[in-house]
Amino acid sequence: MARPTRDRPLKRKTNPLHANKITEVDWKDVDLLRKFLSDRGKIRARRVTGLTPQQQKQVATAIKNAREMAMLPYPNAGR
């Protein structure tokens, strides 16, 4: 079954790391990493953030390291 055509072309999300000229993601940069977390503390998906796959992996690893150092929260368990 074919997808319905859209009236307007899809707009690409702007990459926040390219926009700020950031090449390496550091786990100590908590302000930057908070942009990639939901209000519940979950890591946002790549389609939401607009990152490349390599950048998404870097961000996820940096967030996990920052969580271990108690700089960022772990996600809620749904309570």
Short mmCIF file of N, CA and C in Angstrom, two decimals:
data_model
loop_
_atom_site.label_atom_id
_atom_site.label_comp_id
_atom_site.label_asym_id
_atom_site.label_seq_id
_atom_site.Cartn_x
_atom_site.Cartn_y
_atom_site.Cartn_z
N MET A 1 0.85 -1.18 0.00
CA MET A 1 0.00 0.00 0.00
C MET A 1 0.89 1.24 0.00
N ALA A 2 0.64 2.15 -0.88
CA ALA A 2 1.46 3.35 -1.03
C ALA A 2 1.08 4.38 0.03
N ARG A 3 2.07 5.16 0.43
CA ARG A 3 1.83 6.23 1.37
C ARG A 3 1.11 7.38 0.68
N PRO A 4 0.26 8.08 1.41
CA PRO A 4 -0.35 9.27 0.79
C PRO A 4 0.69 10.37 0.61
N THR A 5 0.58 11.11 -0.45
CA THR A 5 1.54 12.19 -0.71
C THR A 5 1.25 13.37 0.20
N ARG A 6 2.29 14.10 0.50
CA ARG A 6 2.13 15.28 1.36
C ARG A 6 1.94 16.52 0.49
N ASP A 7 1.25 17.49 1.06
CA ASP A 7 1.04 18.74 0.35
C ASP A 7 2.29 19.60 0.31
N ARG A 8 3.12 19.45 1.33
CA ARG A 8 4.34 20.24 1.39
C ARG A 8 5.52 19.31 1.66
N PRO A 9 6.70 19.69 1.21
CA PRO A 9 7.87 18.83 1.44
C PRO A 9 8.25 18.82 2.92
N LEU A 10 8.88 17.72 3.35
CA LEU A 10 9.33 17.61 4.73
C LEU A 10 10.48 18.56 4.98
N LYS A 11 10.45 19.23 6.13
CA LYS A 11 11.53 20.14 6.50
C LYS A 11 12.48 19.40 7.43
N ARG A 12 13.76 19.42 7.10
CA ARG A 12 14.77 18.77 7.92
C ARG A 12 14.96 19.54 9.22
N LYS A 13 15.16 18.82 10.31
CA LYS A 13 15.46 19.47 11.58
C LYS A 13 16.88 20.03 11.53
N THR A 14 17.07 21.17 12.16
CA THR A 14 18.43 21.71 12.22
C THR A 14 19.20 20.96 13.29
N ASN A 15 20.43 20.65 12.98
CA ASN A 15 21.28 19.91 13.89
C ASN A 15 21.82 20.89 14.94
N PRO A 16 21.46 20.71 16.22
CA PRO A 16 21.90 21.67 17.24
C PRO A 16 23.40 21.67 17.47
N LEU A 17 24.08 20.57 17.22
CA LEU A 17 25.53 20.54 17.41
C LEU A 17 26.24 21.28 16.27
N HIS A 18 25.76 21.10 15.04
CA HIS A 18 26.36 21.83 13.92
C HIS A 18 26.08 23.33 14.05
N ALA A 19 24.89 23.68 14.54
CA ALA A 19 24.53 25.09 14.68
C ALA A 19 25.43 25.79 15.68
N ASN A 20 25.84 25.08 16.74
CA ASN A 20 26.71 25.67 17.76
C ASN A 20 28.19 25.35 17.53
N LYS A 21 28.50 24.74 16.39
CA LYS A 21 29.88 24.38 16.01
C LYS A 21 30.55 23.51 17.07
N ILE A 22 29.83 22.50 17.56
CA ILE A 22 30.35 21.57 18.56
C ILE A 22 30.76 20.30 17.82
N THR A 23 32.02 19.91 17.97
CA THR A 23 32.49 18.71 17.30
C THR A 23 32.55 17.51 18.24
N GLU A 24 32.86 17.75 19.50
CA GLU A 24 32.98 16.66 20.48
C GLU A 24 32.03 16.94 21.64
N VAL A 25 31.23 15.93 22.01
CA VAL A 25 30.28 16.08 23.12
C VAL A 25 30.98 15.65 24.41
N ASP A 26 30.93 16.52 25.42
CA ASP A 26 31.59 16.24 26.69
C ASP A 26 30.54 15.97 27.76
N TRP A 27 30.75 14.96 28.58
CA TRP A 27 29.77 14.61 29.61
C TRP A 27 29.68 15.68 30.70
N LYS A 28 30.66 16.57 30.79
CA LYS A 28 30.64 17.62 31.81
C LYS A 28 29.81 18.83 31.38
N ASP A 29 29.42 18.88 30.11
CA ASP A 29 28.61 20.00 29.60
C ASP A 29 27.13 19.68 29.83
N VAL A 30 26.69 19.85 31.07
CA VAL A 30 25.34 19.43 31.48
C VAL A 30 24.27 20.27 30.80
N ASP A 31 24.53 21.56 30.60
CA ASP A 31 23.53 22.43 29.96
C ASP A 31 23.21 21.95 28.55
N LEU A 32 24.22 21.53 27.81
CA LEU A 32 24.00 21.01 26.46
C LEU A 32 23.25 19.68 26.51
N LEU A 33 23.66 18.80 27.43
CA LEU A 33 23.05 17.47 27.49
C LEU A 33 21.59 17.52 27.92
N ARG A 34 21.21 18.50 28.72
CA ARG A 34 19.81 18.61 29.16
C ARG A 34 18.87 18.86 27.98
N LYS A 35 19.38 19.44 26.91
CA LYS A 35 18.55 19.69 25.72
C LYS A 35 18.12 18.38 25.06
N PHE A 36 18.87 17.30 25.31
CA PHE A 36 18.58 16.02 24.69
C PHE A 36 17.85 15.07 25.62
N LEU A 37 17.37 15.58 26.77
CA LEU A 37 16.60 14.78 27.71
C LEU A 37 15.16 15.27 27.75
N SER A 38 14.22 14.34 27.92
CA SER A 38 12.82 14.73 28.10
C SER A 38 12.63 15.22 29.53
N ASP A 39 11.44 15.72 29.82
CA ASP A 39 11.17 16.20 31.17
C ASP A 39 11.17 15.06 32.19
N ARG A 40 11.03 13.83 31.72
CA ARG A 40 11.07 12.67 32.61
C ARG A 40 12.48 12.07 32.72
N GLY A 41 13.45 12.65 32.02
CA GLY A 41 14.82 12.20 32.12
C GLY A 41 15.24 11.18 31.08
N LYS A 42 14.39 10.93 30.09
CA LYS A 42 14.73 9.96 29.05
C LYS A 42 15.49 10.65 27.91
N ILE A 43 16.34 9.90 27.25
CA ILE A 43 17.09 10.44 26.12
C ILE A 43 16.15 10.53 24.92
N ARG A 44 16.10 11.71 24.31
CA ARG A 44 15.22 11.91 23.15
C ARG A 44 15.75 11.15 21.94
N ALA A 45 14.83 10.74 21.08
CA ALA A 45 15.17 9.98 19.88
C ALA A 45 15.88 10.87 18.86
N ARG A 46 16.61 10.24 17.98
CA ARG A 46 17.37 10.95 16.96
C ARG A 46 16.45 11.72 16.02
N ARG A 47 15.28 11.17 15.72
CA ARG A 47 14.35 11.86 14.82
C ARG A 47 13.80 13.12 15.47
N VAL A 48 13.82 13.20 16.80
CA VAL A 48 13.35 14.38 17.52
C VAL A 48 14.48 15.41 17.64
N THR A 49 15.70 14.94 17.91
CA THR A 49 16.81 15.86 18.14
C THR A 49 17.42 16.39 16.85
N GLY A 50 17.37 15.61 15.77
CA GLY A 50 17.95 16.04 14.51
C GLY A 50 19.45 15.78 14.40
N LEU A 51 19.97 14.89 15.25
CA LEU A 51 21.40 14.58 15.23
C LEU A 51 21.71 13.49 14.21
N THR A 52 22.98 13.39 13.85
CA THR A 52 23.42 12.28 13.01
C THR A 52 23.54 11.04 13.91
N PRO A 53 23.59 9.84 13.33
CA PRO A 53 23.72 8.64 14.17
C PRO A 53 24.97 8.66 15.06
N GLN A 54 26.08 9.14 14.53
CA GLN A 54 27.31 9.19 15.33
C GLN A 54 27.16 10.18 16.49
N GLN A 55 26.56 11.33 16.22
CA GLN A 55 26.37 12.32 17.27
C GLN A 55 25.40 11.82 18.32
N GLN A 56 24.35 11.11 17.89
CA GLN A 56 23.38 10.58 18.84
C GLN A 56 24.05 9.59 19.78
N LYS A 57 24.94 8.77 19.25
CA LYS A 57 25.68 7.81 20.07
C LYS A 57 26.57 8.54 21.07
N GLN A 58 27.25 9.60 20.62
CA GLN A 58 28.10 10.40 21.51
C GLN A 58 27.28 11.03 22.62
N VAL A 59 26.13 11.59 22.26
CA VAL A 59 25.26 12.24 23.25
C VAL A 59 24.75 11.22 24.25
N ALA A 60 24.32 10.05 23.77
CA ALA A 60 23.80 9.01 24.67
C ALA A 60 24.88 8.55 25.65
N THR A 61 26.09 8.35 25.15
CA THR A 61 27.20 7.93 26.02
C THR A 61 27.53 9.02 27.03
N ALA A 62 27.54 10.28 26.59
CA ALA A 62 27.84 11.39 27.49
C ALA A 62 26.77 11.52 28.57
N ILE A 63 25.50 11.33 28.20
CA ILE A 63 24.41 11.41 29.18
C ILE A 63 24.55 10.28 30.20
N LYS A 64 24.88 9.08 29.73
CA LYS A 64 25.04 7.95 30.65
C LYS A 64 26.20 8.18 31.61
N ASN A 65 27.30 8.76 31.12
CA ASN A 65 28.43 9.08 31.99
C ASN A 65 28.06 10.16 33.01
N ALA A 66 27.32 11.17 32.56
CA ALA A 66 26.91 12.25 33.47
C ALA A 66 25.93 11.72 34.51
N ARG A 67 25.11 10.75 34.16
CA ARG A 67 24.21 10.14 35.15
C ARG A 67 25.00 9.40 36.21
N GLU A 68 26.04 8.68 35.78
CA GLU A 68 26.88 7.95 36.73
C GLU A 68 27.57 8.90 37.72
N MET A 69 27.89 10.10 37.25
CA MET A 69 28.54 11.09 38.10
C MET A 69 27.53 11.95 38.85
N ALA A 70 26.25 11.59 38.77
CA ALA A 70 25.15 12.27 39.47
C ALA A 70 24.99 13.72 39.03
N MET A 71 25.30 13.99 37.77
CA MET A 71 25.10 15.34 37.23
C MET A 71 23.78 15.45 36.49
N LEU A 72 23.22 14.32 36.07
CA LEU A 72 21.93 14.27 35.38
C LEU A 72 21.07 13.20 36.03
N PRO A 73 19.74 13.36 35.95
CA PRO A 73 18.86 12.36 36.57
C PRO A 73 18.69 11.11 35.72
N TYR A 74 18.41 10.02 36.40
CA TYR A 74 17.98 8.80 35.71
C TYR A 74 16.50 8.94 35.39
N PRO A 75 15.99 8.22 34.38
CA PRO A 75 14.56 8.33 34.07
C PRO A 75 13.70 7.78 35.20
N ASN A 76 12.51 8.33 35.31
CA ASN A 76 11.55 7.85 36.30
C ASN A 76 11.12 6.44 35.97
N ALA A 77 10.82 5.66 36.97
CA ALA A 77 10.41 4.27 36.77
C ALA A 77 8.92 4.17 36.47
N GLY A 78 8.23 5.30 36.26
CA GLY A 78 6.82 5.30 35.91
C GLY A 78 5.91 5.18 37.12
N ARG A 79 6.34 5.73 38.23
CA ARG A 79 5.52 5.66 39.45
C ARG A 79 4.63 6.85 39.60
#
